mmCIF file with all atom_site columns, C-alpha atoms and ligand atoms in Angstrom:
data_model
loop_
_atom_site.group_PDB
_atom_site.id
_atom_site.type_symbol
_atom_site.label_atom_id
_atom_site.label_alt_id
_atom_site.label_comp_id
_atom_site.label_asym_id
_atom_site.label_entity_id
_atom_site.label_seq_id
_atom_site.pdbx_PDB_ins_code
_atom_site.Cartn_x
_atom_site.Cartn_y
_atom_site.Cartn_z
_atom_site.occupancy
_atom_site.B_iso_or_equiv
_atom_site.pdbx_formal_charge
_atom_site.auth_seq_id
_atom_site.auth_comp_id
_atom_site.auth_asym_id
_atom_site.auth_atom_id
_atom_site.pdbx_PDB_model_num
ATOM   1   C  CA  . UNK A 1 1   ? -15.943 -23.588 9.360   1.00 44.00 ? 70  UNK A CA  1
ATOM   2   C  CA  . UNK A 1 2   ? -14.567 -19.954 9.015   1.00 47.00 ? 71  UNK A CA  1
ATOM   3   C  CA  . UNK A 1 3   ? -11.955 -20.790 11.905  1.00 63.00 ? 72  UNK A CA  1
ATOM   4   C  CA  . UNK A 1 4   ? -10.826 -23.845 9.948   1.00 68.00 ? 73  UNK A CA  1
ATOM   5   C  CA  . UNK A 1 5   ? -10.527 -21.864 6.764   1.00 63.00 ? 74  UNK A CA  1
ATOM   6   C  CA  . UNK A 1 6   ? -8.608  -19.294 8.827   1.00 75.00 ? 75  UNK A CA  1
ATOM   7   C  CA  . UNK A 1 7   ? -6.221  -22.036 10.075  1.00 80.00 ? 76  UNK A CA  1
ATOM   8   C  CA  . UNK A 1 8   ? -5.676  -23.434 6.744   1.00 78.00 ? 77  UNK A CA  1
ATOM   9   C  CA  . UNK A 1 9   ? -4.841  -19.959 5.378   1.00 86.00 ? 78  UNK A CA  1
ATOM   10  C  CA  . UNK A 1 10  ? -2.481  -19.183 8.327   1.00 89.00 ? 79  UNK A CA  1
ATOM   11  C  CA  . UNK A 1 11  ? -0.685  -22.553 7.476   1.00 93.00 ? 80  UNK A CA  1
ATOM   12  C  CA  . UNK A 1 12  ? -0.450  -21.736 3.857   1.00 94.00 ? 81  UNK A CA  1
ATOM   13  C  CA  . UNK A 1 13  ? 1.112   -18.273 4.679   1.00 95.00 ? 82  UNK A CA  1
ATOM   14  C  CA  . UNK A 1 14  ? 3.491   -19.896 7.228   1.00 95.00 ? 83  UNK A CA  1
ATOM   15  C  CA  . UNK A 1 15  ? 4.513   -22.687 4.955   1.00 96.00 ? 84  UNK A CA  1
ATOM   16  C  CA  . UNK A 1 16  ? 5.403   -20.111 2.114   1.00 97.00 ? 85  UNK A CA  1
ATOM   17  C  CA  . UNK A 1 17  ? 7.395   -18.037 4.552   1.00 95.00 ? 86  UNK A CA  1
ATOM   18  C  CA  . UNK A 1 18  ? 9.412   -20.888 5.741   1.00 96.00 ? 87  UNK A CA  1
ATOM   19  C  CA  . UNK A 1 19  ? 9.947   -22.366 2.256   1.00 97.00 ? 88  UNK A CA  1
ATOM   20  C  CA  . UNK A 1 20  ? 9.618   -19.616 -0.252  1.00 97.00 ? 89  UNK A CA  1
ATOM   21  C  CA  . UNK A 1 21  ? 9.439   -20.508 -3.806  1.00 98.00 ? 90  UNK A CA  1
ATOM   22  C  CA  . UNK A 1 22  ? 11.402  -18.933 -6.501  1.00 98.00 ? 91  UNK A CA  1
ATOM   23  C  CA  . UNK A 1 23  ? 13.701  -17.480 -3.818  1.00 98.00 ? 92  UNK A CA  1
ATOM   24  C  CA  . UNK A 1 24  ? 16.797  -16.766 -5.815  1.00 97.00 ? 93  UNK A CA  1
ATOM   25  C  CA  . UNK A 1 25  ? 18.369  -14.252 -8.154  1.00 96.00 ? 94  UNK A CA  1
ATOM   26  C  CA  . UNK A 1 26  ? 17.111  -14.899 -11.655 1.00 96.00 ? 95  UNK A CA  1
ATOM   27  C  CA  . UNK A 1 27  ? 20.301  -14.721 -13.953 1.00 94.00 ? 96  UNK A CA  1
ATOM   28  C  CA  . UNK A 1 28  ? 18.357  -14.548 -17.228 1.00 95.00 ? 97  UNK A CA  1
ATOM   29  C  CA  . UNK A 1 29  ? 16.040  -11.797 -15.951 1.00 94.00 ? 98  UNK A CA  1
ATOM   30  C  CA  . UNK A 1 30  ? 15.621  -8.807  -18.277 1.00 92.00 ? 99  UNK A CA  1
ATOM   31  C  CA  . UNK A 1 31  ? 13.621  -6.789  -15.665 1.00 92.00 ? 100 UNK A CA  1
ATOM   32  C  CA  . UNK A 1 32  ? 14.213  -6.075  -12.114 1.00 93.00 ? 101 UNK A CA  1
ATOM   33  C  CA  . UNK A 1 33  ? 12.676  -3.797  -9.414  1.00 92.00 ? 102 UNK A CA  1
ATOM   34  C  CA  . UNK A 1 34  ? 13.124  -3.272  -5.724  1.00 93.00 ? 103 UNK A CA  1
ATOM   35  C  CA  . UNK A 1 35  ? 10.110  -2.774  -3.372  1.00 92.00 ? 104 UNK A CA  1
ATOM   36  C  CA  . UNK A 1 36  ? 10.886  -0.783  -0.321  1.00 92.00 ? 105 UNK A CA  1
ATOM   37  C  CA  . UNK A 1 37  ? 8.579   -0.611  2.869   1.00 92.00 ? 106 UNK A CA  1
ATOM   38  C  CA  . UNK A 1 38  ? 9.467   2.656   4.523   1.00 90.00 ? 107 UNK A CA  1
ATOM   39  C  CA  . UNK A 1 39  ? 7.714   1.546   7.817   1.00 90.00 ? 108 UNK A CA  1
ATOM   40  C  CA  . UNK A 1 40  ? 10.227  -1.086  8.680   1.00 93.00 ? 109 UNK A CA  1
ATOM   41  C  CA  . UNK A 1 41  ? 13.053  -0.630  6.102   1.00 93.00 ? 110 UNK A CA  1
ATOM   42  C  CA  . UNK A 1 42  ? 12.645  -4.104  4.457   1.00 94.00 ? 111 UNK A CA  1
ATOM   43  C  CA  . UNK A 1 43  ? 13.376  -4.505  0.836   1.00 94.00 ? 112 UNK A CA  1
ATOM   44  C  CA  . UNK A 1 44  ? 12.379  -7.143  -1.731  1.00 95.00 ? 113 UNK A CA  1
ATOM   45  C  CA  . UNK A 1 45  ? 13.890  -7.567  -5.208  1.00 96.00 ? 114 UNK A CA  1
ATOM   46  C  CA  . UNK A 1 46  ? 11.799  -8.985  -8.017  1.00 96.00 ? 115 UNK A CA  1
ATOM   47  C  CA  . UNK A 1 47  ? 13.343  -10.335 -11.043 1.00 95.00 ? 116 UNK A CA  1
ATOM   48  C  CA  . UNK A 1 48  ? 11.463  -11.180 -14.182 1.00 94.00 ? 117 UNK A CA  1
ATOM   49  C  CA  . UNK A 1 49  ? 12.048  -12.445 -17.789 1.00 94.00 ? 118 UNK A CA  1
ATOM   50  C  CA  . UNK A 1 50  ? 9.438   -10.906 -19.778 1.00 93.00 ? 119 UNK A CA  1
ATOM   51  C  CA  . UNK A 1 51  ? 9.030   -11.866 -23.418 1.00 92.00 ? 120 UNK A CA  1
ATOM   52  C  CA  . UNK A 1 52  ? 6.422   -11.201 -25.997 1.00 92.00 ? 121 UNK A CA  1
ATOM   53  C  CA  . UNK A 1 53  ? 4.268   -9.654  -23.248 1.00 91.00 ? 122 UNK A CA  1
ATOM   54  C  CA  . UNK A 1 54  ? 4.466   -12.806 -21.028 1.00 95.00 ? 123 UNK A CA  1
ATOM   55  C  CA  . UNK A 1 55  ? 6.119   -13.363 -17.699 1.00 96.00 ? 124 UNK A CA  1
ATOM   56  C  CA  . UNK A 1 56  ? 8.318   -16.374 -18.700 1.00 96.00 ? 125 UNK A CA  1
ATOM   57  C  CA  . UNK A 1 57  ? 10.072  -16.627 -15.263 1.00 97.00 ? 126 UNK A CA  1
ATOM   58  C  CA  . UNK A 1 58  ? 10.045  -14.648 -12.080 1.00 98.00 ? 127 UNK A CA  1
ATOM   59  C  CA  . UNK A 1 59  ? 11.945  -14.805 -8.782  1.00 98.00 ? 128 UNK A CA  1
ATOM   60  C  CA  . UNK A 1 60  ? 12.614  -12.602 -5.713  1.00 98.00 ? 129 UNK A CA  1
ATOM   61  C  CA  . UNK A 1 61  ? 15.156  -12.099 -3.043  1.00 97.00 ? 130 UNK A CA  1
ATOM   62  C  CA  . UNK A 1 62  ? 15.388  -9.842  -0.018  1.00 93.00 ? 131 UNK A CA  1
ATOM   63  C  CA  . UNK A 1 63  ? 14.509  -9.524  3.611   1.00 87.00 ? 132 UNK A CA  1
ATOM   64  C  CA  . UNK A 1 64  ? 11.055  -9.094  5.072   1.00 89.00 ? 133 UNK A CA  1
ATOM   65  C  CA  . UNK A 1 65  ? 8.524   -10.478 7.508   1.00 93.00 ? 134 UNK A CA  1
ATOM   66  C  CA  . UNK A 1 66  ? 6.696   -13.739 7.072   1.00 93.00 ? 135 UNK A CA  1
ATOM   67  C  CA  . UNK A 1 67  ? 3.703   -11.987 5.390   1.00 94.00 ? 136 UNK A CA  1
ATOM   68  C  CA  . UNK A 1 68  ? 5.944   -10.194 2.768   1.00 96.00 ? 137 UNK A CA  1
ATOM   69  C  CA  . UNK A 1 69  ? 7.862   -13.374 2.150   1.00 96.00 ? 138 UNK A CA  1
ATOM   70  C  CA  . UNK A 1 70  ? 4.831   -15.630 1.744   1.00 96.00 ? 139 UNK A CA  1
ATOM   71  C  CA  . UNK A 1 71  ? 3.250   -12.841 -0.406  1.00 97.00 ? 140 UNK A CA  1
ATOM   72  C  CA  . UNK A 1 72  ? 6.240   -12.852 -2.639  1.00 97.00 ? 141 UNK A CA  1
ATOM   73  C  CA  . UNK A 1 73  ? 6.461   -16.470 -2.765  1.00 98.00 ? 142 UNK A CA  1
ATOM   74  C  CA  . UNK A 1 74  ? 2.774   -17.105 -3.871  1.00 97.00 ? 143 UNK A CA  1
ATOM   75  C  CA  . UNK A 1 75  ? 3.014   -14.259 -6.213  1.00 97.00 ? 144 UNK A CA  1
ATOM   76  C  CA  . UNK A 1 76  ? 5.795   -15.688 -8.180  1.00 98.00 ? 145 UNK A CA  1
ATOM   77  C  CA  . UNK A 1 77  ? 4.152   -19.081 -8.355  1.00 97.00 ? 146 UNK A CA  1
ATOM   78  C  CA  . UNK A 1 78  ? 0.867   -17.408 -9.529  1.00 96.00 ? 147 UNK A CA  1
ATOM   79  C  CA  . UNK A 1 79  ? 2.448   -14.890 -12.118 1.00 97.00 ? 148 UNK A CA  1
ATOM   80  C  CA  . UNK A 1 80  ? 4.746   -17.305 -13.825 1.00 97.00 ? 149 UNK A CA  1
ATOM   81  C  CA  . UNK A 1 81  ? 3.476   -17.673 -17.334 1.00 97.00 ? 150 UNK A CA  1
ATOM   82  C  CA  . UNK A 1 82  ? 0.944   -14.843 -17.127 1.00 96.00 ? 151 UNK A CA  1
ATOM   83  C  CA  . UNK A 1 83  ? 0.611   -11.864 -19.572 1.00 95.00 ? 152 UNK A CA  1
ATOM   84  C  CA  . UNK A 1 84  ? 1.285   -8.319  -18.503 1.00 92.00 ? 153 UNK A CA  1
ATOM   85  C  CA  . UNK A 1 85  ? -2.495  -7.734  -18.511 1.00 93.00 ? 154 UNK A CA  1
ATOM   86  C  CA  . UNK A 1 86  ? -3.308  -10.738 -16.411 1.00 95.00 ? 155 UNK A CA  1
ATOM   87  C  CA  . UNK A 1 87  ? -0.537  -9.829  -14.055 1.00 96.00 ? 156 UNK A CA  1
ATOM   88  C  CA  . UNK A 1 88  ? -1.887  -6.393  -13.500 1.00 94.00 ? 157 UNK A CA  1
ATOM   89  C  CA  . UNK A 1 89  ? -5.553  -7.701  -13.017 1.00 95.00 ? 158 UNK A CA  1
ATOM   90  C  CA  . UNK A 1 90  ? -4.353  -10.039 -10.383 1.00 96.00 ? 159 UNK A CA  1
ATOM   91  C  CA  . UNK A 1 91  ? -2.252  -7.384  -8.610  1.00 96.00 ? 160 UNK A CA  1
ATOM   92  C  CA  . UNK A 1 92  ? -5.324  -5.056  -8.582  1.00 96.00 ? 161 UNK A CA  1
ATOM   93  C  CA  . UNK A 1 93  ? -7.576  -7.897  -7.245  1.00 97.00 ? 162 UNK A CA  1
ATOM   94  C  CA  . UNK A 1 94  ? -5.047  -8.701  -4.632  1.00 97.00 ? 163 UNK A CA  1
ATOM   95  C  CA  . UNK A 1 95  ? -4.754  -4.987  -3.506  1.00 96.00 ? 164 UNK A CA  1
ATOM   96  C  CA  . UNK A 1 96  ? -8.558  -4.909  -3.182  1.00 95.00 ? 165 UNK A CA  1
ATOM   97  C  CA  . UNK A 1 97  ? -8.384  -8.052  -1.010  1.00 96.00 ? 166 UNK A CA  1
ATOM   98  C  CA  . UNK A 1 98  ? -5.828  -6.900  1.356   1.00 95.00 ? 167 UNK A CA  1
ATOM   99  C  CA  . UNK A 1 99  ? -6.938  -3.339  1.772   1.00 95.00 ? 168 UNK A CA  1
ATOM   100 C  CA  . UNK A 1 100 ? -10.677 -4.183  1.881   1.00 93.00 ? 169 UNK A CA  1
ATOM   101 C  CA  . UNK A 1 101 ? -10.962 -7.751  2.929   1.00 91.00 ? 170 UNK A CA  1
ATOM   102 C  CA  . UNK A 1 102 ? -12.765 -8.730  -0.401  1.00 90.00 ? 171 UNK A CA  1
ATOM   103 C  CA  . UNK A 1 103 ? -12.396 -8.728  -4.127  1.00 91.00 ? 172 UNK A CA  1
ATOM   104 C  CA  . UNK A 1 104 ? -14.611 -9.433  -7.018  1.00 89.00 ? 173 UNK A CA  1
ATOM   105 C  CA  . UNK A 1 105 ? -12.133 -11.516 -8.701  1.00 90.00 ? 174 UNK A CA  1
ATOM   106 C  CA  . UNK A 1 106 ? -11.254 -15.273 -8.008  1.00 89.00 ? 175 UNK A CA  1
ATOM   107 C  CA  . UNK A 1 107 ? -7.800  -14.794 -6.530  1.00 92.00 ? 176 UNK A CA  1
ATOM   108 C  CA  . UNK A 1 108 ? -7.209  -18.533 -5.819  1.00 91.00 ? 177 UNK A CA  1
ATOM   109 C  CA  . UNK A 1 109 ? -4.815  -19.330 -2.992  1.00 91.00 ? 178 UNK A CA  1
ATOM   110 C  CA  . UNK A 1 110 ? -4.128  -15.589 -2.548  1.00 95.00 ? 179 UNK A CA  1
ATOM   111 C  CA  . UNK A 1 111 ? -7.451  -15.555 -0.605  1.00 93.00 ? 180 UNK A CA  1
ATOM   112 C  CA  . UNK A 1 112 ? -5.244  -16.586 2.358   1.00 93.00 ? 181 UNK A CA  1
ATOM   113 C  CA  . UNK A 1 113 ? -4.114  -12.907 2.575   1.00 94.00 ? 182 UNK A CA  1
ATOM   114 C  CA  . UNK A 1 114 ? -7.810  -11.612 3.077   1.00 92.00 ? 183 UNK A CA  1
ATOM   115 C  CA  . UNK A 1 115 ? -7.321  -11.474 6.969   1.00 91.00 ? 184 UNK A CA  1
ATOM   116 C  CA  . UNK A 1 116 ? -4.528  -8.919  6.488   1.00 92.00 ? 185 UNK A CA  1
ATOM   117 C  CA  . UNK A 1 117 ? -6.988  -6.093  5.800   1.00 91.00 ? 186 UNK A CA  1
ATOM   118 C  CA  . UNK A 1 118 ? -7.658  -6.134  9.680   1.00 91.00 ? 187 UNK A CA  1
ATOM   119 C  CA  . UNK A 1 119 ? -4.070  -5.034  10.396  1.00 90.00 ? 188 UNK A CA  1
ATOM   120 C  CA  . UNK A 1 120 ? -3.402  -1.938  8.378   1.00 88.00 ? 189 UNK A CA  1
ATOM   121 C  CA  . UNK A 1 121 ? 0.340   -1.873  9.150   1.00 88.00 ? 190 UNK A CA  1
ATOM   122 C  CA  . UNK A 1 122 ? 0.665   -5.379  7.525   1.00 92.00 ? 191 UNK A CA  1
ATOM   123 C  CA  . UNK A 1 123 ? -1.125  -4.224  4.347   1.00 94.00 ? 192 UNK A CA  1
ATOM   124 C  CA  . UNK A 1 124 ? 2.170   -2.731  3.208   1.00 93.00 ? 193 UNK A CA  1
ATOM   125 C  CA  . UNK A 1 125 ? 3.965   -6.024  3.961   1.00 94.00 ? 194 UNK A CA  1
ATOM   126 C  CA  . UNK A 1 126 ? 1.616   -8.109  1.800   1.00 95.00 ? 195 UNK A CA  1
ATOM   127 C  CA  . UNK A 1 127 ? 1.704   -5.469  -1.130  1.00 95.00 ? 196 UNK A CA  1
ATOM   128 C  CA  . UNK A 1 128 ? 5.553   -4.876  -0.951  1.00 95.00 ? 197 UNK A CA  1
ATOM   129 C  CA  . UNK A 1 129 ? 6.506   -7.452  -3.622  1.00 96.00 ? 198 UNK A CA  1
ATOM   130 C  CA  . UNK A 1 130 ? 3.615   -6.593  -5.672  1.00 96.00 ? 199 UNK A CA  1
ATOM   131 C  CA  . UNK A 1 131 ? 4.696   -2.963  -6.176  1.00 92.00 ? 200 UNK A CA  1
ATOM   132 C  CA  . UNK A 1 132 ? 7.955   -4.306  -7.474  1.00 93.00 ? 201 UNK A CA  1
ATOM   133 C  CA  . UNK A 1 133 ? 6.446   -6.743  -9.940  1.00 93.00 ? 202 UNK A CA  1
ATOM   134 C  CA  . UNK A 1 134 ? 4.126   -3.946  -11.277 1.00 91.00 ? 203 UNK A CA  1
ATOM   135 C  CA  . UNK A 1 135 ? 7.373   -1.898  -11.856 1.00 88.00 ? 204 UNK A CA  1
ATOM   136 C  CA  . UNK A 1 136 ? 9.082   -4.839  -13.571 1.00 88.00 ? 205 UNK A CA  1
ATOM   137 C  CA  . UNK A 1 137 ? 6.267   -4.948  -16.066 1.00 85.00 ? 206 UNK A CA  1
ATOM   138 C  CA  . UNK A 1 138 ? 6.377   -1.201  -16.818 1.00 79.00 ? 207 UNK A CA  1
ATOM   139 C  CA  . UNK A 1 139 ? 10.142  -0.370  -16.866 1.00 56.00 ? 208 UNK A CA  1
ATOM   140 C  CA  . UNK A 1 140 ? 13.106  -2.087  -18.259 1.00 56.00 ? 209 UNK A CA  1
ATOM   141 C  CA  . UNK A 1 141 ? 15.551  -0.271  -16.094 1.00 54.00 ? 210 UNK A CA  1
ATOM   142 C  CA  . UNK A 1 142 ? 16.286  -1.347  -12.467 1.00 50.00 ? 211 UNK A CA  1
ATOM   143 C  CA  . UNK A 1 143 ? 14.410  0.872   -10.075 1.00 60.00 ? 212 UNK A CA  1
ATOM   144 C  CA  . UNK A 1 144 ? 13.202  1.135   -6.515  1.00 60.00 ? 213 UNK A CA  1
ATOM   145 C  CA  . UNK A 1 145 ? 9.367   1.393   -5.608  1.00 65.00 ? 214 UNK A CA  1
ATOM   146 C  CA  . UNK A 1 146 ? 8.127   2.334   -2.223  1.00 64.00 ? 215 UNK A CA  1
ATOM   147 C  CA  . UNK A 1 147 ? 4.810   1.155   -0.890  1.00 65.00 ? 216 UNK A CA  1
ATOM   148 C  CA  . UNK A 1 148 ? 3.951   4.580   -0.096  1.00 59.00 ? 217 UNK A CA  1
HETATM 149 FE FE1 . FES B 2 .   ? 8.953   -5.132  6.964   1.00 51.52 ? 289 FES B FE1 1
HETATM 150 FE FE2 . FES B 2 .   ? 6.647   -6.625  6.817   1.00 51.52 ? 289 FES B FE2 1
HETATM 151 S  S1  . FES B 2 .   ? 7.677   -5.793  8.708   1.00 51.52 ? 289 FES B S1  1
HETATM 152 S  S2  . FES B 2 .   ? 7.879   -6.107  5.239   1.00 51.52 ? 289 FES B S2  1
#
C-alpha cells in the first residue's frame, strides 16, 4: 500500500512539474518576492495580490528543478484565497513535513512531499517558493530571500 501511495505522490509531483499551475507573472500583484537556492543558483519569483489580509491571487515564475516547480505549483493552488494566518500555518506544516517527514496538520496533497525529508539536499528545493511567499506576506516591497 505504501508503495502505491508513494507512486501516486511521485506522479502528482511529476504532473505539477510538467504542467505547473499559475506559472506566469501576475500583472495585478501588489507583492513580489524572489526565493534563491544558494546550492544550485535557482530562483523562483512569487507574485501575490494581497487585499484585506487575504491572498486573492498568486502566481510564480522562474527556473528550478522538478521538486521546486511542483512545490510552487501546488503551493499557489492551495494558498489562493487563504488568509495570511492560514498561509503561515500551512507553510509551517509543510516545513515540518519536508524536514522531519511528518506534521501534525492535515496538509492535503502537499503530503506528496513527505518523502523529500530523506534527501536533505532536496529540502531546500521544496521550501524555495515557500520562503518567497512568506516574504510576500510580510513585505510590500520586492525582495530576495534565500533558503539558508
Ligand atoms: Fe535548484 Fe532544486 S536543484 S531548486
